Tab-separated table of N, CA and C in Angstrom:
chain	number	residue	atom	x	y	z
K	22	MET	N	44.592	-190.014	-25.957
K	22	MET	CA	45.042	-188.958	-25.864
K	22	MET	C	44.624	-187.632	-25.882
K	23	CYS	N	45.034	-186.302	-25.537
K	23	CYS	CA	44.557	-185.482	-24.503
K	23	CYS	C	43.995	-184.489	-25.415
K	24	GLY	N	43.122	-183.521	-25.020
K	24	GLY	CA	42.589	-182.053	-26.659
K	24	GLY	C	41.259	-182.661	-26.442
K	25	ARG	N	41.429	-181.885	-27.391
K	25	ARG	CA	40.974	-181.903	-28.168
K	25	ARG	C	39.463	-182.737	-26.770
K	26	GLY	N	21.482	-180.085	-21.603
K	26	GLY	CA	21.128	-181.154	-21.620
K	26	GLY	C	19.842	-181.573	-20.565
K	27	SER	N	19.550	-181.398	-20.676
K	27	SER	CA	18.333	-181.592	-20.363
K	27	SER	C	18.459	-182.764	-19.648
K	28	VAL	N	17.429	-183.056	-18.962
K	28	VAL	CA	17.751	-184.727	-18.251
K	28	VAL	C	16.458	-184.904	-17.757
K	29	ARG	N	16.140	-186.271	-18.984
K	29	ARG	CA	15.205	-186.866	-18.967
K	29	ARG	C	14.595	-187.225	-17.772
K	30	ILE	N	13.447	-188.080	-17.284
K	30	ILE	CA	13.405	-189.606	-16.783
K	30	ILE	C	13.159	-190.524	-17.497
K	31	VAL	N	14.977	-191.255	-16.666
K	31	VAL	CA	15.915	-192.655	-16.819
K	31	VAL	C	15.290	-193.782	-15.878
K	32	ARG	N	14.682	-195.187	-16.369
K	32	ARG	CA	15.247	-196.225	-15.312
K	32	ARG	C	16.054	-196.714	-14.991
K	33	ALA	N	16.037	-196.428	-14.242
K	33	ALA	CA	17.620	-197.447	-13.657
K	33	ALA	C	17.217	-198.517	-12.869
K	34	ILE	N	17.917	-199.437	-13.438
K	34	ILE	CA	17.834	-201.186	-12.736
K	34	ILE	C	19.935	-200.965	-11.922
K	35	GLY	N	19.398	-200.888	-10.699
K	35	GLY	CA	20.482	-201.524	-9.410
K	35	GLY	C	20.709	-202.702	-10.253
K	36	PHE	N	21.851	-202.525	-9.995
K	36	PHE	CA	22.289	-204.750	-9.376
K	36	PHE	C	23.701	-204.673	-7.846
K	37	ALA	N	24.394	-203.719	-7.307
K	37	ALA	CA	24.888	-204.196	-6.022
K	37	ALA	C	23.571	-203.497	-5.077
K	38	ASN	N	23.283	-204.113	-4.454
K	38	ASN	CA	21.557	-203.986	-3.479
K	38	ASN	C	21.076	-203.752	-3.612
K	39	GLU	N	19.972	-203.600	-4.807
K	39	GLU	CA	19.347	-204.159	-5.570
K	39	GLU	C	18.533	-201.808	-5.227
K	40	LEU	N	19.186	-200.948	-5.457
K	40	LEU	CA	19.643	-199.894	-5.713
K	40	LEU	C	18.152	-198.963	-5.407
K	41	ASN	N	17.782	-198.407	-4.393
K	41	ASN	CA	16.223	-197.497	-5.320
K	41	ASN	C	17.056	-196.159	-4.767
K	42	LEU	N	18.222	-195.590	-5.687
K	42	LEU	CA	17.959	-194.273	-5.498
K	42	LEU	C	16.819	-193.787	-6.927
K	43	HIS	N	16.048	-191.913	-6.463
K	43	HIS	CA	15.680	-191.602	-6.335
K	43	HIS	C	16.876	-190.181	-7.192
K	44	PHE	N	16.744	-189.524	-7.644
K	44	PHE	CA	17.829	-188.762	-8.846
K	44	PHE	C	16.898	-187.928	-8.603
K	45	PRO	N	16.875	-186.000	-8.176
K	45	PRO	CA	16.462	-185.033	-9.121
K	45	PRO	C	16.538	-184.541	-10.558
K	46	SER	N	15.651	-184.258	-10.709
K	46	SER	CA	14.902	-184.604	-12.138
K	46	SER	C	15.995	-183.237	-12.870
K	47	HIS	N	16.132	-182.320	-12.116
K	47	HIS	CA	17.504	-181.561	-13.300
K	47	HIS	C	18.956	-181.164	-12.441
K	48	PRO	N	20.039	-181.465	-13.103
K	48	PRO	CA	21.793	-181.698	-12.488
K	48	PRO	C	21.105	-180.299	-11.481
K	49	MET	N	22.577	-180.327	-10.704
K	49	MET	CA	23.143	-179.563	-9.409
K	49	MET	C	23.895	-178.435	-10.592
K	50	PRO	N	23.925	-177.522	-11.002
K	50	PRO	CA	24.713	-175.961	-11.327
K	50	PRO	C	26.398	-176.433	-11.559
K	51	GLN	N	27.377	-176.388	-12.698
K	51	GLN	CA	28.645	-177.405	-12.155
K	51	GLN	C	29.363	-176.003	-12.539
K	52	ALA	N	30.044	-175.750	-11.887
K	52	ALA	CA	31.581	-174.864	-12.717
K	52	ALA	C	32.503	-174.130	-13.382
K	53	ALA	N	32.378	-176.132	-13.709
K	53	ALA	CA	33.453	-177.323	-15.067
K	53	ALA	C	32.458	-177.733	-15.735
K	54	PRO	N	32.923	-178.033	-16.898
K	54	PRO	CA	32.097	-178.962	-17.409
K	54	PRO	C	32.541	-180.735	-17.442
K	55	ILE	N	32.220	-181.116	-17.107
K	55	ILE	CA	32.402	-182.880	-16.324
K	55	ILE	C	33.706	-183.475	-17.729
K	56	ARG	N	34.257	-183.897	-17.750
K	56	ARG	CA	35.495	-184.250	-18.610
K	56	ARG	C	35.237	-185.781	-18.734
K	57	ILE	N	35.411	-185.744	-20.134
K	57	ILE	CA	34.860	-187.296	-20.420
K	57	ILE	C	36.124	-187.851	-21.658
K	58	LEU	N	37.079	-189.173	-20.895
K	58	LEU	CA	36.987	-189.501	-21.989
K	58	LEU	C	37.046	-191.465	-22.042
K	59	LEU	N	37.082	-190.773	-23.850
K	59	LEU	CA	36.068	-192.140	-24.445
K	59	LEU	C	36.873	-193.470	-24.620
K	60	VAL	N	36.286	-194.363	-24.170
K	60	VAL	CA	38.180	-194.921	-25.241
K	60	VAL	C	36.480	-196.637	-25.681
K	61	ASP	N	37.028	-196.621	-26.736
K	61	ASP	CA	36.338	-197.820	-28.325
K	61	ASP	C	37.268	-198.509	-28.325
K	62	ASP	N	37.436	-199.073	-29.333
K	62	ASP	CA	37.943	-199.669	-30.048
K	62	ASP	C	37.914	-199.076	-32.174
K	63	SER	N	36.562	-198.877	-31.566
K	63	SER	CA	35.897	-197.934	-32.965
K	63	SER	C	36.260	-196.842	-33.246
K	64	GLU	N	37.324	-196.634	-34.551
K	64	GLU	CA	37.223	-195.091	-35.046
K	64	GLU	C	36.221	-194.214	-34.871
K	65	HIS	N	34.754	-194.812	-36.007
K	65	HIS	CA	33.681	-194.991	-35.846
K	65	HIS	C	32.763	-194.473	-34.886
K	66	VAL	N	32.577	-195.315	-33.315
K	66	VAL	CA	32.481	-194.972	-32.569
K	66	VAL	C	32.510	-193.690	-31.219
K	67	LEU	N	34.515	-193.231	-31.390
K	67	LEU	CA	34.619	-192.734	-31.205
K	67	LEU	C	34.325	-191.466	-31.770
K	68	TRP	N	34.608	-191.141	-32.933
K	68	TRP	CA	34.084	-189.807	-33.587
K	68	TRP	C	33.002	-189.218	-32.797
K	69	GLY	N	31.423	-190.514	-33.379
K	69	GLY	CA	29.956	-190.119	-32.387
K	69	GLY	C	30.187	-189.965	-31.774
K	70	LEU	N	30.891	-190.610	-30.395
K	70	LEU	CA	30.682	-190.190	-29.197
K	70	LEU	C	31.107	-188.642	-29.080
K	71	GLY	N	32.361	-188.375	-29.191
K	71	GLY	CA	32.714	-187.564	-29.550
K	71	GLY	C	32.242	-186.385	-29.955
K	72	LYS	N	31.494	-186.213	-31.033
K	72	LYS	CA	30.185	-185.165	-31.754
K	72	LYS	C	28.834	-185.015	-30.926
K	73	LEU	N	28.550	-185.829	-30.129
K	73	LEU	CA	27.689	-186.311	-28.947
K	73	LEU	C	27.796	-185.372	-28.486
K	74	ILE	N	29.090	-185.452	-27.343
K	74	ILE	CA	29.008	-184.527	-26.075
K	74	ILE	C	29.470	-183.293	-26.598
K	75	ASP	N	30.445	-183.330	-27.609
K	75	ASP	CA	30.781	-181.594	-27.594
K	75	ASP	C	29.795	-181.321	-27.599
K	76	ALA	N	28.329	-181.729	-28.461
K	76	ALA	CA	27.333	-180.905	-28.757
K	76	ALA	C	26.808	-180.906	-27.480
K	77	GLU	N	27.159	-180.708	-25.773
K	77	GLU	CA	26.653	-181.084	-24.641
K	77	GLU	C	26.723	-179.552	-24.251
K	78	ARG	N	28.387	-179.339	-24.445
K	78	ARG	CA	28.596	-178.373	-24.175
K	78	ARG	C	28.138	-176.738	-23.751
K	79	PRO	N	28.228	-176.793	-22.404
K	79	PRO	CA	29.339	-176.431	-21.744
K	79	PRO	C	29.339	-177.561	-20.745
K	80	THR	N	28.430	-178.206	-20.701
K	80	THR	CA	27.813	-179.689	-19.701
K	80	THR	C	28.897	-180.805	-19.350
K	81	MET	N	29.618	-180.767	-20.677
K	81	MET	CA	30.240	-181.736	-20.599
K	81	MET	C	31.409	-181.395	-22.127
K	82	VAL	N	32.617	-182.816	-21.946
K	82	VAL	CA	33.640	-181.773	-22.916
K	82	VAL	C	34.774	-182.894	-23.142
K	83	VAL	N	34.370	-183.510	-23.779
K	83	VAL	CA	35.790	-185.177	-24.662
K	83	VAL	C	36.525	-184.118	-24.403
K	84	VAL	N	37.832	-184.608	-23.203
K	84	VAL	CA	38.940	-184.640	-23.096
K	84	VAL	C	40.337	-185.649	-23.631
K	85	GLY	N	39.694	-186.712	-23.587
K	85	GLY	CA	40.601	-187.918	-24.927
K	85	GLY	C	40.103	-189.213	-24.892
K	86	MET	N	40.858	-189.327	-26.313
K	86	MET	CA	39.710	-190.557	-26.524
K	86	MET	C	41.060	-191.717	-26.494
K	87	ALA	N	40.630	-193.129	-26.732
K	87	ALA	CA	41.833	-194.266	-26.441
K	87	ALA	C	41.378	-195.051	-27.242
K	88	ARG	N	41.971	-196.414	-28.006
K	88	ARG	CA	41.800	-197.657	-28.649
K	88	ARG	C	41.649	-198.766	-28.292
K	89	THR	N	43.331	-198.789	-27.504
K	89	THR	CA	43.469	-199.646	-26.711
K	89	THR	C	43.171	-199.387	-24.871
K	90	VAL	N	43.550	-200.152	-24.479
K	90	VAL	CA	43.940	-200.780	-23.250
K	90	VAL	C	45.065	-199.757	-22.559
K	91	THR	N	46.457	-200.354	-23.379
K	91	THR	CA	46.940	-199.205	-22.545
K	91	THR	C	46.975	-197.820	-22.929
K	92	GLU	N	45.849	-197.427	-24.785
K	92	GLU	CA	46.056	-196.256	-24.229
K	92	GLU	C	45.450	-195.305	-23.515
K	93	ALA	N	44.462	-196.532	-23.204
K	93	ALA	CA	43.248	-195.422	-22.120
K	93	ALA	C	44.169	-195.496	-20.950
K	94	PHE	N	45.635	-196.585	-19.979
K	94	PHE	CA	45.978	-196.119	-19.340
K	94	PHE	C	46.838	-194.449	-19.063
K	95	GLY	N	47.348	-194.791	-20.869
K	95	GLY	CA	48.040	-192.653	-20.267
K	95	GLY	C	46.868	-192.423	-20.484
K	96	ALA	N	46.112	-192.452	-21.124
K	96	ALA	CA	44.870	-191.489	-21.249
K	96	ALA	C	44.593	-190.900	-20.154
K	97	LEU	N	44.400	-191.503	-18.732
K	97	LEU	CA	44.276	-191.366	-17.410
K	97	LEU	C	44.828	-190.451	-16.712
K	98	ARG	N	46.121	-190.872	-16.940
K	98	ARG	CA	47.045	-190.444	-16.054
K	98	ARG	C	47.224	-188.980	-16.417
K	99	GLU	N	47.210	-187.880	-18.247
K	99	GLU	CA	47.591	-187.679	-19.144
K	99	GLU	C	45.863	-186.528	-19.069
K	100	CYS	N	44.852	-187.145	-18.887
K	100	CYS	CA	43.832	-185.999	-19.240
K	100	CYS	C	43.019	-185.487	-18.811
K	101	ARG	N	43.357	-186.094	-16.785
K	101	ARG	CA	42.341	-186.787	-15.884
K	101	ARG	C	41.003	-186.665	-15.836
K	102	PRO	N	40.615	-186.910	-16.417
K	102	PRO	CA	38.466	-187.399	-16.629
K	102	PRO	C	38.134	-187.171	-15.476
K	103	ASP	N	36.587	-186.574	-15.819
K	103	ASP	CA	35.968	-186.855	-14.286
K	103	ASP	C	34.902	-188.394	-14.801
K	104	VAL	N	35.125	-188.893	-16.125
K	104	VAL	CA	34.271	-189.957	-16.833
K	104	VAL	C	34.960	-190.097	-17.393
K	105	VAL	N	34.556	-191.813	-17.601
K	105	VAL	CA	35.354	-192.979	-18.211
K	105	VAL	C	34.045	-192.984	-18.430
K	106	LEU	N	34.124	-193.411	-20.893
K	106	LEU	CA	32.944	-194.139	-21.484
K	106	LEU	C	34.263	-195.808	-22.002
K	107	LEU	N	33.852	-196.322	-20.985
K	107	LEU	CA	34.633	-197.456	-21.592
K	107	LEU	C	33.488	-199.243	-22.551
K	108	ASP	N	34.546	-198.748	-23.458
K	108	ASP	CA	33.540	-200.309	-23.726
K	108	ASP	C	34.076	-201.547	-23.487
K	109	ILE	N	33.621	-202.990	-23.037
K	109	ILE	CA	33.705	-203.645	-22.607
K	109	ILE	C	35.352	-204.584	-22.885
K	110	PHE	N	34.698	-204.625	-24.838
K	110	PHE	CA	35.252	-205.911	-25.343
K	110	PHE	C	36.376	-204.220	-26.689
K	111	LEU	N	37.613	-204.332	-26.643
K	111	LEU	CA	38.651	-203.629	-26.824
K	111	LEU	C	40.279	-204.312	-27.565
K	112	ALA	N	40.167	-204.058	-28.915
K	112	ALA	CA	41.048	-204.762	-29.659
K	112	ALA	C	41.764	-206.660	-29.745
K	113	GLY	N	40.834	-207.337	-28.450
K	113	GLY	CA	40.753	-208.749	-28.584
K	113	GLY	C	40.859	-208.590	-26.892
K	114	ASP	N	41.413	-207.462	-26.425
K	114	ASP	CA	41.596	-207.443	-24.518
K	114	ASP	C	39.772	-207.171	-24.669
K	115	ASN	N	39.541	-208.037	-23.349
K	115	ASN	CA	38.548	-207.260	-21.860
K	115	ASN	C	38.634	-205.905	-21.230
K	116	SER	N	38.213	-205.523	-21.287
K	116	SER	CA	38.700	-204.390	-20.966
K	116	SER	C	37.917	-204.201	-18.812
K	117	LEU	N	37.463	-205.389	-18.439
K	117	LEU	CA	36.865	-205.515	-17.607
K	117	LEU	C	37.854	-206.370	-16.606
K	118	ASP	N	38.304	-207.148	-17.263
K	118	ASP	CA	40.216	-207.443	-16.534
K	118	ASP	C	41.600	-206.080	-16.636
K	119	TYR	N	41.172	-205.397	-16.960
K	119	TYR	CA	41.773	-204.210	-16.359
K	119	TYR	C	41.399	-202.910	-15.295
K	120	LEU	N	40.259	-203.507	-15.072
K	120	LEU	CA	39.427	-202.300	-14.677
K	120	LEU	C	39.897	-201.800	-12.856
K	121	ALA	N	40.039	-203.097	-12.410
K	121	ALA	CA	40.645	-202.924	-11.065
K	121	ALA	C	41.584	-202.267	-10.734
K	122	ASP	N	42.808	-202.141	-11.922
K	122	ASP	CA	43.809	-201.314	-12.309
K	122	ASP	C	43.347	-200.166	-12.461
K	123	MET	N	42.621	-200.097	-13.950
K	123	MET	CA	41.977	-198.719	-14.044
K	123	MET	C	41.967	-197.824	-12.726
K	124	LEU	N	40.494	-198.248	-12.184
K	124	LEU	CA	40.195	-197.741	-10.807
K	124	LEU	C	41.671	-196.874	-9.707
K	125	SER	N	42.046	-197.907	-9.702
K	125	SER	CA	43.243	-197.334	-8.124
K	125	SER	C	44.216	-196.265	-9.517
K	126	SER	N	44.115	-196.592	-10.692
K	126	SER	CA	45.019	-194.979	-10.961
K	126	SER	C	44.672	-193.974	-11.212
K	127	THR	N	42.770	-193.760	-10.426
K	127	THR	CA	42.312	-192.194	-10.684
K	127	THR	C	40.901	-191.785	-10.570
K	128	ALA	N	40.510	-190.565	-10.561
K	128	ALA	CA	39.311	-190.731	-9.264
K	128	ALA	C	38.340	-190.410	-9.887
K	129	ALA	N	38.301	-190.756	-11.639
K	129	ALA	CA	37.138	-190.834	-12.730
K	129	ALA	C	36.621	-192.110	-11.981
K	130	LYS	N	34.935	-191.965	-12.459
K	130	LYS	CA	33.905	-192.677	-12.700
K	130	LYS	C	33.732	-193.106	-13.982
K	131	VAL	N	33.925	-195.083	-14.124
K	131	VAL	CA	33.612	-195.645	-15.209
K	131	VAL	C	32.310	-195.649	-15.586
K	132	LEU	N	32.045	-195.482	-16.845
K	132	LEU	CA	30.305	-195.923	-16.790
K	132	LEU	C	30.606	-197.039	-18.258
K	133	VAL	N	30.402	-198.045	-18.311
K	133	VAL	CA	30.634	-199.208	-19.452
K	133	VAL	C	29.261	-198.399	-20.440
K	134	LEU	N	29.968	-198.256	-21.785
K	134	LEU	CA	29.101	-198.080	-22.910
K	134	LEU	C	29.551	-199.918	-23.764
K	135	THR	N	28.503	-200.803	-23.597
K	135	THR	CA	28.453	-201.764	-24.184
K	135	THR	C	27.808	-202.195	-25.441
K	136	GLY	N	28.172	-203.195	-27.095
K	136	GLY	CA	26.657	-203.677	-27.246
K	136	GLY	C	26.444	-204.325	-26.827
K	137	ALA	N	27.696	-205.727	-25.916
K	137	ALA	CA	27.248	-206.375	-25.472
K	137	ALA	C	25.598	-206.839	-24.360
K	138	ALA	N	25.155	-207.394	-24.594
K	138	ALA	CA	23.613	-207.375	-23.881
K	138	ALA	C	22.996	-208.573	-23.007
K	139	ASP	N	24.772	-209.285	-22.654
K	139	ASP	CA	25.066	-210.575	-21.950
K	139	ASP	C	24.370	-209.415	-20.444
K	140	ALA	N	23.539	-209.789	-19.816
K	140	ALA	CA	23.643	-209.063	-18.150
K	140	ALA	C	24.795	-209.601	-16.901
K	141	GLU	N	25.743	-210.995	-17.432
K	141	GLU	CA	26.312	-211.392	-16.426
K	141	GLU	C	27.449	-210.741	-16.431
K	142	LEU	N	27.741	-210.135	-17.740
K	142	LEU	CA	28.566	-209.354	-18.338
K	142	LEU	C	28.852	-207.168	-16.838
K	143	HIS	N	27.348	-207.569	-17.765
K	143	HIS	CA	27.219	-205.884	-16.480
K	143	HIS	C	27.403	-206.314	-14.868
K	144	ARG	N	26.776	-207.765	-14.691
K	144	ARG	CA	26.996	-207.713	-12.751
K	144	ARG	C	28.222	-207.078	-12.566
K	145	ARG	N	29.110	-208.150	-13.885
K	145	ARG	CA	30.902	-208.787	-13.619
K	145	ARG	C	31.130	-206.264	-13.282
K	146	ALA	N	30.917	-206.381	-14.404
K	146	ALA	CA	30.884	-204.542	-14.785
K	146	ALA	C	31.174	-203.289	-13.419
K	147	VAL	N	29.908	-204.396	-13.064
K	147	VAL	CA	29.763	-203.629	-12.082
K	147	VAL	C	30.223	-203.283	-10.287
K	148	SER	N	30.469	-204.957	-10.554
K	148	SER	CA	31.050	-206.225	-9.750
K	148	SER	C	32.124	-205.036	-9.186
K	149	LEU	N	33.121	-204.760	-9.945
K	149	LEU	CA	34.929	-204.499	-10.054
K	149	LEU	C	34.538	-202.871	-9.959
K	150	GLY	N	33.592	-202.346	-9.348
K	150	GLY	CA	33.291	-201.057	-9.525
K	150	GLY	C	32.756	-199.523	-10.653
K	151	ALA	N	32.370	-200.443	-11.888
K	151	ALA	CA	32.158	-199.851	-12.992
K	151	ALA	C	31.190	-198.442	-12.372
K	152	ARG	N	29.948	-197.410	-13.092
K	152	ARG	CA	29.306	-196.762	-11.993
K	152	ARG	C	27.869	-197.131	-12.193
K	153	ALA	N	28.135	-197.238	-13.918
K	153	ALA	CA	27.249	-198.012	-14.777
K	153	ALA	C	26.925	-198.457	-15.914
K	154	VAL	N	26.636	-199.583	-16.392
K	154	VAL	CA	26.419	-199.597	-17.859
K	154	VAL	C	24.814	-199.283	-18.659
K	155	VAL	N	25.362	-198.996	-19.575
K	155	VAL	CA	24.368	-198.814	-20.682
K	155	VAL	C	24.876	-199.561	-22.143
K	156	LEU	N	23.640	-199.139	-23.236
K	156	LEU	CA	23.593	-200.369	-24.024
K	156	LEU	C	24.350	-199.404	-25.323
K	157	LYS	N	24.693	-199.905	-26.068
K	157	LYS	CA	25.019	-198.957	-27.405
K	157	LYS	C	24.072	-198.477	-28.150
K	158	GLU	N	23.445	-200.227	-27.725
K	158	GLU	CA	21.377	-199.703	-28.621
K	158	GLU	C	20.248	-198.835	-28.147
K	159	GLN	N	20.619	-198.176	-27.040
K	159	GLN	CA	20.169	-197.184	-26.308
K	159	GLN	C	20.435	-196.082	-27.007
K	160	PRO	N	18.505	-194.984	-27.002
K	160	PRO	CA	19.076	-193.599	-27.610
K	160	PRO	C	19.790	-193.057	-26.654
K	161	ALA	N	20.381	-192.201	-27.871
K	161	ALA	CA	21.309	-191.045	-26.630
K	161	ALA	C	21.468	-189.827	-25.746
K	162	GLN	N	20.633	-189.516	-26.068
K	162	GLN	CA	19.737	-188.775	-23.971
K	162	GLN	C	20.046	-189.870	-23.261
K	163	VAL	N	20.016	-191.690	-22.996
K	163	VAL	CA	19.881	-192.168	-21.875
K	163	VAL	C	21.738	-192.386	-21.713
K	164	LEU	N	22.656	-192.113	-23.004
K	164	LEU	CA	23.609	-192.289	-22.171
K	164	LEU	C	24.840	-190.774	-21.843
K	165	LEU	N	24.231	-189.508	-22.512
K	165	LEU	CA	24.326	-188.035	-21.734
K	165	LEU	C	23.247	-188.012	-20.020
K	166	ASP	N	22.174	-189.008	-20.372
K	166	ASP	CA	22.045	-188.526	-18.753
K	166	ASP	C	22.726	-189.640	-17.856
K	167	ALA	N	23.498	-190.652	-18.272
K	167	ALA	CA	24.032	-191.241	-17.599
K	167	ALA	C	24.842	-191.151	-16.657
K	168	ILE	N	25.599	-190.291	-17.620
K	168	ILE	CA	26.829	-189.541	-17.398
K	168	ILE	C	26.605	-188.340	-16.590
K	169	LEU	N	25.482	-187.818	-16.528
K	169	LEU	CA	25.672	-186.685	-15.887
K	169	LEU	C	24.866	-187.114	-14.530
K	170	ARG	N	24.362	-188.575	-14.220
K	170	ARG	CA	23.998	-188.729	-13.151
K	170	ARG	C	24.875	-189.389	-12.500
K	171	VAL	N	25.712	-189.811	-13.136
K	171	VAL	CA	26.805	-190.942	-13.168
K	171	VAL	C	28.028	-190.109	-12.210
K	172	HIS	N	28.073	-188.606	-12.829
K	172	HIS	CA	29.292	-188.043	-12.531
K	172	HIS	C	28.503	-187.155	-11.010
K	173	ALA	N	26.673	-186.980	-11.090
K	173	ALA	CA	26.284	-186.184	-10.060
K	173	ALA	C	26.168	-187.377	-9.086
K	174	HIS	N	25.718	-188.175	-9.028
K	174	HIS	CA	25.745	-188.895	-7.506
K	174	HIS	C	26.571	-190.602	-7.074
K	175	PRO	N	28.109	-190.579	-7.588
K	175	PRO	CA	28.547	-190.927	-7.815
K	175	PRO	C	28.283	-192.735	-6.901
K	176	ALA	N	27.264	-192.965	-5.553
K	176	ALA	CA	27.279	-193.943	-5.683
K	176	ALA	C	26.177	-194.864	-6.511
K	177	TYR	N	25.616	-194.164	-7.582
K	177	TYR	CA	24.705	-195.241	-7.732
K	177	TYR	C	25.828	-195.963	-9.369
K	178	SER	N	25.033	-196.991	-9.166
K	178	SER	CA	25.702	-198.468	-10.079
K	178	SER	C	24.302	-198.664	-10.285
K	179	GLY	N	24.518	-199.154	-11.245
K	179	GLY	CA	23.202	-199.939	-12.195
K	179	GLY	C	23.240	-200.172	-13.375
K	180	THR	N	22.111	-200.005	-14.846
K	180	THR	CA	22.098	-200.011	-16.227
K	180	THR	C	20.859	-198.731	-16.262
K	181	PHE	N	21.123	-197.996	-17.030
K	181	PHE	CA	20.827	-197.046	-17.686
K	181	PHE	C	19.635	-197.633	-18.881
K	182	GLN	N	18.298	-197.294	-18.905
K	182	GLN	CA	17.510	-197.631	-20.367
K	182	GLN	C	16.273	-196.743	-20.176
K	183	ALA	N	15.926	-196.710	-21.578
K	183	ALA	CA	15.135	-195.954	-21.423
K	183	ALA	C	14.373	-196.027	-20.653
K	184	SER	N	13.104	-194.910	-21.002
K	184	SER	CA	11.571	-195.953	-19.755
K	184	SER	C	10.647	-195.606	-21.033
């Protein structure tokens, strides 16, 4: 359904080719906000992420929310996001099983936001095309930094952690 920054250094651990990327400490100025689609099966998580991201206006804006894989595909077409925050487990589905199809239907970059601490799941997400993985237990600023960096540096793949 459509509608409705300061940057701190974070340590990035790359899975793909043991990446060693260096990012500028300040993002490039943007003409338009980063358009974000939130995909999580928890209404409370969607609400909280919406509040967090809306507080970052005009740098980023929530353009849609979805609670299932089916809703996510519809929102990708309708909302045209720049970045998708995607939970792995959605109402009984593993979203990674659909990630390749999602990526083939959009130019958006996918950032996995998950409560699952399973490193193998994280590696699988990155190998299937997710640009980064952020654990839900990480501070909010880690997520905001990851959104900025994934949007500004689309070649990055890895896990963001607090420094």
